[in-house]
Short mmCIF file of C-alpha atoms in Angstrom, two decimals:
data_model
loop_
_atom_site.label_atom_id
_atom_site.label_comp_id
_atom_site.label_asym_id
_atom_site.label_seq_id
_atom_site.Cartn_x
_atom_site.Cartn_y
_atom_site.Cartn_z
CA UNK A 137 -94.13 42.52 -141.06
CA UNK A 138 -97.57 44.04 -141.39
CA UNK A 139 -97.74 44.14 -137.59
CA UNK A 140 -94.72 46.40 -137.66
CA UNK A 141 -96.61 49.08 -139.45
CA UNK A 142 -99.67 48.80 -137.17
CA UNK A 143 -97.59 49.08 -134.09
CA UNK A 144 -95.52 52.11 -135.16
CA UNK A 145 -98.23 53.64 -137.36
CA UNK A 146 -101.78 53.01 -138.35
CA UNK A 147 -100.82 50.44 -140.92
CA UNK A 148 -100.32 51.21 -144.61
CA UNK A 149 -102.85 52.86 -146.97
CA UNK A 150 -104.80 50.63 -149.28
CA UNK A 151 -102.65 51.51 -152.34
CA UNK A 152 -99.25 51.84 -150.39
CA UNK A 153 -96.62 49.34 -150.94
CA UNK A 154 -94.61 48.08 -148.07
CA UNK A 155 -91.18 49.89 -147.97
CA UNK A 156 -88.13 47.69 -148.50
CA UNK A 157 -86.55 49.29 -145.35
CA UNK A 158 -89.33 49.64 -142.87
CA UNK A 159 -87.10 51.02 -140.11
CA UNK A 160 -85.66 53.83 -142.24
CA UNK A 161 -89.29 54.48 -143.41
CA UNK A 162 -90.25 55.05 -139.79
CA UNK A 163 -87.32 57.08 -138.78
CA UNK A 164 -87.52 59.51 -141.60
CA UNK A 165 -91.10 60.41 -140.55
CA UNK A 166 -89.99 61.94 -137.23
CA UNK A 167 -87.10 64.03 -138.48
CA UNK A 168 -89.30 67.08 -139.15
CA UNK A 169 -92.74 68.25 -138.29
CA UNK A 170 -94.98 68.63 -141.43
CA UNK A 171 -98.16 70.83 -141.61
CA UNK A 172 -101.29 69.26 -140.52
CA UNK A 173 -103.57 67.56 -143.00
CA UNK A 174 -106.58 69.37 -141.94
CA UNK A 175 -108.41 70.67 -145.00
CA UNK A 176 -111.17 72.44 -143.16
CA UNK A 177 -111.38 76.10 -141.98
CA UNK A 178 -108.81 77.97 -139.92
CA UNK A 179 -107.01 76.01 -137.21
CA UNK A 180 -107.26 78.25 -133.99
CA UNK A 181 -104.18 78.74 -131.99
CA UNK A 182 -103.88 78.32 -128.17
CA UNK A 183 -103.93 82.09 -127.79
CA UNK A 184 -107.00 82.48 -129.97
CA UNK A 185 -108.83 79.57 -128.00
CA UNK A 186 -107.73 81.08 -124.69
CA UNK A 187 -110.03 84.10 -125.40
CA UNK A 188 -113.04 81.89 -125.97
CA UNK A 189 -112.16 80.09 -122.70
CA UNK A 190 -112.01 83.33 -120.73
CA UNK A 191 -115.22 84.60 -121.98
CA UNK A 192 -116.87 81.32 -121.04
CA UNK A 193 -115.41 81.14 -117.54
CA UNK A 194 -115.61 84.58 -116.63
CA UNK A 195 -119.31 85.04 -117.73
CA UNK A 196 -120.22 81.67 -116.14
CA UNK A 197 -118.54 82.23 -112.81
CA UNK A 198 -119.53 85.89 -112.31
CA UNK A 199 -122.37 87.41 -114.36
CA UNK A 200 -124.51 84.39 -114.71
CA UNK A 201 -124.30 82.93 -111.28
CA UNK A 202 -124.95 86.51 -109.86
CA UNK A 203 -127.85 87.18 -112.38
CA UNK A 204 -129.52 83.79 -111.82
CA UNK A 205 -128.75 83.23 -108.13
CA UNK A 206 -132.24 82.23 -107.40
CA UNK A 207 -133.30 80.79 -110.80
CA UNK A 208 -131.48 77.46 -111.44
CA UNK A 209 -133.55 76.85 -114.59
CA UNK A 210 -132.67 80.24 -115.87
CA UNK A 211 -129.05 79.52 -115.08
CA UNK A 212 -129.05 76.34 -117.06
CA UNK A 213 -130.53 78.06 -119.99
CA UNK A 214 -128.13 80.86 -119.85
CA UNK A 215 -125.16 78.48 -119.57
CA UNK A 216 -126.35 76.57 -122.62
CA UNK A 217 -126.77 79.62 -124.62
CA UNK A 218 -123.22 80.79 -123.49
CA UNK A 219 -121.80 77.36 -124.74
CA UNK A 220 -123.26 78.09 -128.04
CA UNK A 221 -121.91 81.59 -128.18
CA UNK A 222 -118.40 80.78 -127.20
CA UNK A 223 -118.37 77.46 -129.24
CA UNK A 224 -117.86 75.21 -126.20
CA UNK A 225 -120.47 72.91 -127.75
CA UNK A 226 -118.59 72.62 -130.98
CA UNK A 227 -114.78 72.97 -130.50
CA UNK A 228 -114.23 69.40 -129.22
CA UNK A 229 -115.68 67.86 -132.38
CA UNK A 230 -113.65 70.16 -134.55
CA UNK A 231 -110.39 68.98 -132.75
CA UNK A 232 -111.49 65.30 -133.21
CA UNK A 233 -111.89 65.99 -137.04
CA UNK A 234 -108.45 67.45 -137.05
CA UNK A 235 -106.82 64.45 -135.41
CA UNK A 236 -108.66 62.02 -137.32
CA UNK A 237 -107.66 63.71 -140.58
CA UNK A 238 -104.01 63.49 -139.41
CA UNK A 239 -104.41 59.67 -138.68
CA UNK A 240 -106.09 58.79 -141.96
CA UNK A 241 -104.54 61.19 -144.57
CA UNK A 242 -101.07 61.86 -143.01
CA UNK A 243 -97.97 60.89 -144.99
CA UNK A 244 -96.24 60.59 -141.62
CA UNK A 245 -98.38 58.18 -139.71
CA UNK A 246 -95.55 57.20 -137.40
CA UNK A 247 -95.27 60.80 -136.32
CA UNK A 248 -99.08 60.94 -135.89
CA UNK A 249 -99.20 57.83 -133.69
CA UNK A 250 -96.18 59.09 -131.57
CA UNK A 251 -98.12 62.41 -131.29
CA UNK A 252 -101.11 60.69 -129.77
CA UNK A 253 -98.73 58.76 -127.39
CA UNK A 254 -97.07 61.88 -126.05
CA UNK A 255 -100.30 63.77 -125.69
CA UNK A 256 -101.47 60.89 -123.43
CA UNK A 257 -98.13 61.10 -121.58
CA UNK A 258 -98.49 64.87 -120.96
CA UNK A 259 -102.16 64.81 -120.56
CA UNK A 260 -104.53 67.35 -119.11
CA UNK A 261 -107.66 66.41 -117.42
CA UNK A 262 -111.44 67.33 -117.92
CA UNK A 263 -111.45 70.36 -115.46
CA UNK A 264 -112.30 74.01 -115.93
CA UNK A 265 -113.58 73.45 -119.44
CA UNK A 266 -109.99 72.88 -120.64
CA UNK A 267 -110.97 70.05 -123.02
CA UNK A 268 -113.60 72.25 -124.89
CA UNK A 269 -111.09 75.14 -125.52
CA UNK A 270 -107.45 74.21 -124.86
CA UNK A 271 -106.71 70.53 -125.21
CA UNK A 272 -106.35 70.49 -128.97
CA UNK A 273 -104.31 73.67 -129.34
CA UNK A 274 -102.17 72.48 -126.42
CA UNK A 275 -101.52 69.23 -128.06
CA UNK A 276 -100.49 70.94 -131.39
CA UNK A 277 -98.38 73.78 -130.04
CA UNK A 278 -96.69 72.34 -126.99
CA UNK A 279 -96.31 68.60 -127.98
CA UNK A 280 -96.50 68.08 -131.67
CA UNK A 281 -94.38 71.19 -132.56
CA UNK A 282 -91.60 69.91 -130.23
CA UNK A 283 -91.52 66.24 -131.35
CA UNK A 284 -88.43 66.63 -133.48
CA UNK A 285 -86.57 68.06 -130.54
CA UNK A 286 -85.31 66.53 -127.34
CA UNK A 287 -87.37 65.10 -124.67
CA UNK A 288 -86.07 67.77 -122.35
CA UNK A 289 -87.54 70.59 -124.57
CA UNK A 290 -90.90 68.77 -124.90
CA UNK A 291 -90.92 68.38 -120.88
CA UNK A 292 -90.19 72.15 -120.66
CA UNK A 293 -92.74 73.25 -123.11
CA UNK A 294 -95.55 70.94 -121.74
CA UNK A 295 -94.66 72.11 -118.13
CA UNK A 296 -94.97 75.73 -118.91
CA UNK A 297 -97.88 75.60 -121.10
CA UNK A 298 -100.87 77.53 -119.45
CA UNK A 299 -103.31 74.77 -119.84
CA UNK A 300 -100.85 72.34 -117.80
CA UNK A 301 -100.56 75.04 -115.27
CA UNK A 302 -104.37 75.35 -114.89
CA UNK A 303 -104.69 71.53 -114.85
CA UNK A 304 -102.11 70.93 -112.17
CA UNK A 305 -102.99 73.98 -110.06
CA UNK A 306 -99.60 75.69 -110.27
CA UNK A 307 -101.68 78.92 -110.61
CA UNK A 308 -102.16 78.37 -106.90
CA UNK A 309 -98.50 77.79 -106.12
CA UNK A 310 -97.60 81.01 -104.43
CA UNK A 311 -94.71 81.79 -102.04
CA UNK A 312 -96.01 83.00 -98.87
CA UNK A 313 -93.37 85.59 -98.57
CA UNK A 314 -93.72 86.75 -102.13
CA UNK A 315 -95.31 90.01 -103.43
CA UNK A 316 -98.52 88.06 -104.57
CA UNK A 317 -98.40 86.21 -101.15
CA UNK A 318 -98.67 89.42 -99.18
CA UNK A 319 -101.46 91.10 -101.21
CA UNK A 320 -104.25 92.55 -99.10
CA UNK A 321 -106.95 90.73 -100.96
CA UNK A 322 -105.89 87.34 -99.60
CA UNK A 323 -106.72 88.42 -96.02
CA UNK A 324 -110.08 89.86 -97.14
CA UNK A 325 -111.10 86.78 -98.99
CA UNK A 326 -109.26 84.36 -96.52
CA UNK A 327 -107.06 82.87 -99.21
CA UNK A 328 -103.61 82.63 -97.72
CA UNK A 329 -100.57 82.06 -100.16
CA UNK A 330 -99.44 78.42 -99.89
CA UNK A 331 -97.05 76.02 -101.60
CA UNK A 332 -99.09 73.82 -103.97
CA UNK A 333 -97.25 70.50 -104.73
CA UNK A 334 -99.51 69.13 -107.28
CA UNK A 335 -97.68 70.15 -110.44
CA UNK A 336 -94.14 69.30 -108.97
CA UNK A 337 -95.37 65.93 -107.90
CA UNK A 338 -96.78 65.09 -111.22
CA UNK A 339 -93.69 66.42 -113.10
CA UNK A 340 -91.51 64.07 -111.11
CA UNK A 341 -93.94 61.12 -110.86
CA UNK A 342 -95.47 61.02 -114.30
CA UNK A 343 -93.65 63.25 -116.76
CA UNK A 344 -90.03 62.55 -116.04
CA UNK A 345 -88.04 60.33 -113.58
CA UNK A 346 -90.91 58.36 -112.02
CA UNK A 347 -90.90 57.16 -108.29
CA UNK A 348 -88.11 54.53 -109.25
CA UNK A 349 -85.64 57.51 -109.17
CA UNK A 350 -86.00 57.59 -105.36
CA UNK A 351 -86.97 61.14 -105.03
CA UNK A 352 -88.37 62.23 -101.50
CA UNK A 353 -91.11 64.32 -100.42
CA UNK A 354 -88.63 66.91 -99.66
CA UNK A 355 -87.62 66.90 -103.20
CA UNK A 356 -91.19 67.59 -104.26
CA UNK A 357 -91.44 70.53 -101.90
CA UNK A 358 -88.27 72.11 -103.03
CA UNK A 359 -89.31 71.68 -106.69
CA UNK A 360 -92.70 73.32 -105.81
CA UNK A 361 -90.85 76.19 -104.34
CA UNK A 362 -88.80 76.70 -107.58
CA UNK A 363 -92.16 76.62 -109.46
CA UNK A 364 -93.77 79.28 -107.41
CA UNK A 365 -94.95 82.13 -109.47
CA UNK A 366 -95.10 80.08 -112.59
CA UNK A 367 -98.75 80.81 -113.46
CA UNK A 368 -100.91 82.71 -115.99
CA UNK A 369 -101.77 86.34 -115.28
CA UNK A 370 -104.37 88.65 -116.29
CA UNK A 371 -103.52 91.70 -118.37
CA UNK A 372 -105.51 94.90 -118.32
CA UNK A 373 -107.60 93.54 -121.31
CA UNK A 374 -108.40 90.48 -119.25
CA UNK A 375 -106.44 88.16 -121.54
CA UNK A 376 -104.54 85.43 -119.64
CA UNK A 377 -100.84 85.17 -120.58
CA UNK A 378 -97.79 83.30 -119.15
CA UNK A 379 -95.51 84.96 -116.58
#
C-alpha cells in the first residue's frame, strides 16, 4: 500500500497515518486548488516577471550589444551586471524553493505531484531567458490554477500563455495578407510574414491528440492559419501583453 502513496504523491509525512480509504484521500486533494505553502516573500506574478524579462532582453539585445560591439569582455561584464540587476541570476533558485516547499509541506501532495506532471506535459524550453523569468509563474498561473477544471481548459490556458507563444514561435506566425504582414518594416528588414507551424504542430503532436489521431500536414497548416495573430504585442510603455 505504501507504494500507492509514493506513486500518486510523495509518500506520507513521518507523523501521518495511512488513510483508511486511500483512493478517496487522493481524489479529495484535486477538487480545489489551495494556496501555495511558500512562507517566503512575495510570489511574483507572470505579469510582474514579464517586466523583468523585458528589461533583460531589450537591454541585452539593443543597448549592450551596440555599446560593446567591439569589446567582448566589456559585454560579458555588462551582461553579468544586468543579470544581477534584473534578478536573472536569482529567480530560478527562488522558484525551486517554492516548488520544494510545495512538495515537502503541502497537505495536498497528490495535487503537487500532478502539478509537476502537467508542467512537464506543457513544458517550455530553455530559450530567450524564459526559465529565469517566466517558467515558474507560467507553471503557477496557467497550469496549477486550472488543475481543478477540464483538460480542455488547461490546454487553452497553456496554449495562449505568452511564455508558450514565445517558446513555440507563434509570435512569428503571421498571415501574409494581414495588416501586420503588409507593414513596411518587413520589406526594409527583409522579414516577410510567413505561416509558422511550430506551435500548431506541438499542440497536436504533444499537447493533445498525438500522431495516433491521424492528422495530416494539411491539418497542421490549417491550425497554424487559425493561430496567426496569436502573439504578444508591445504597448506604448514597452510592456508585453497578449492580443
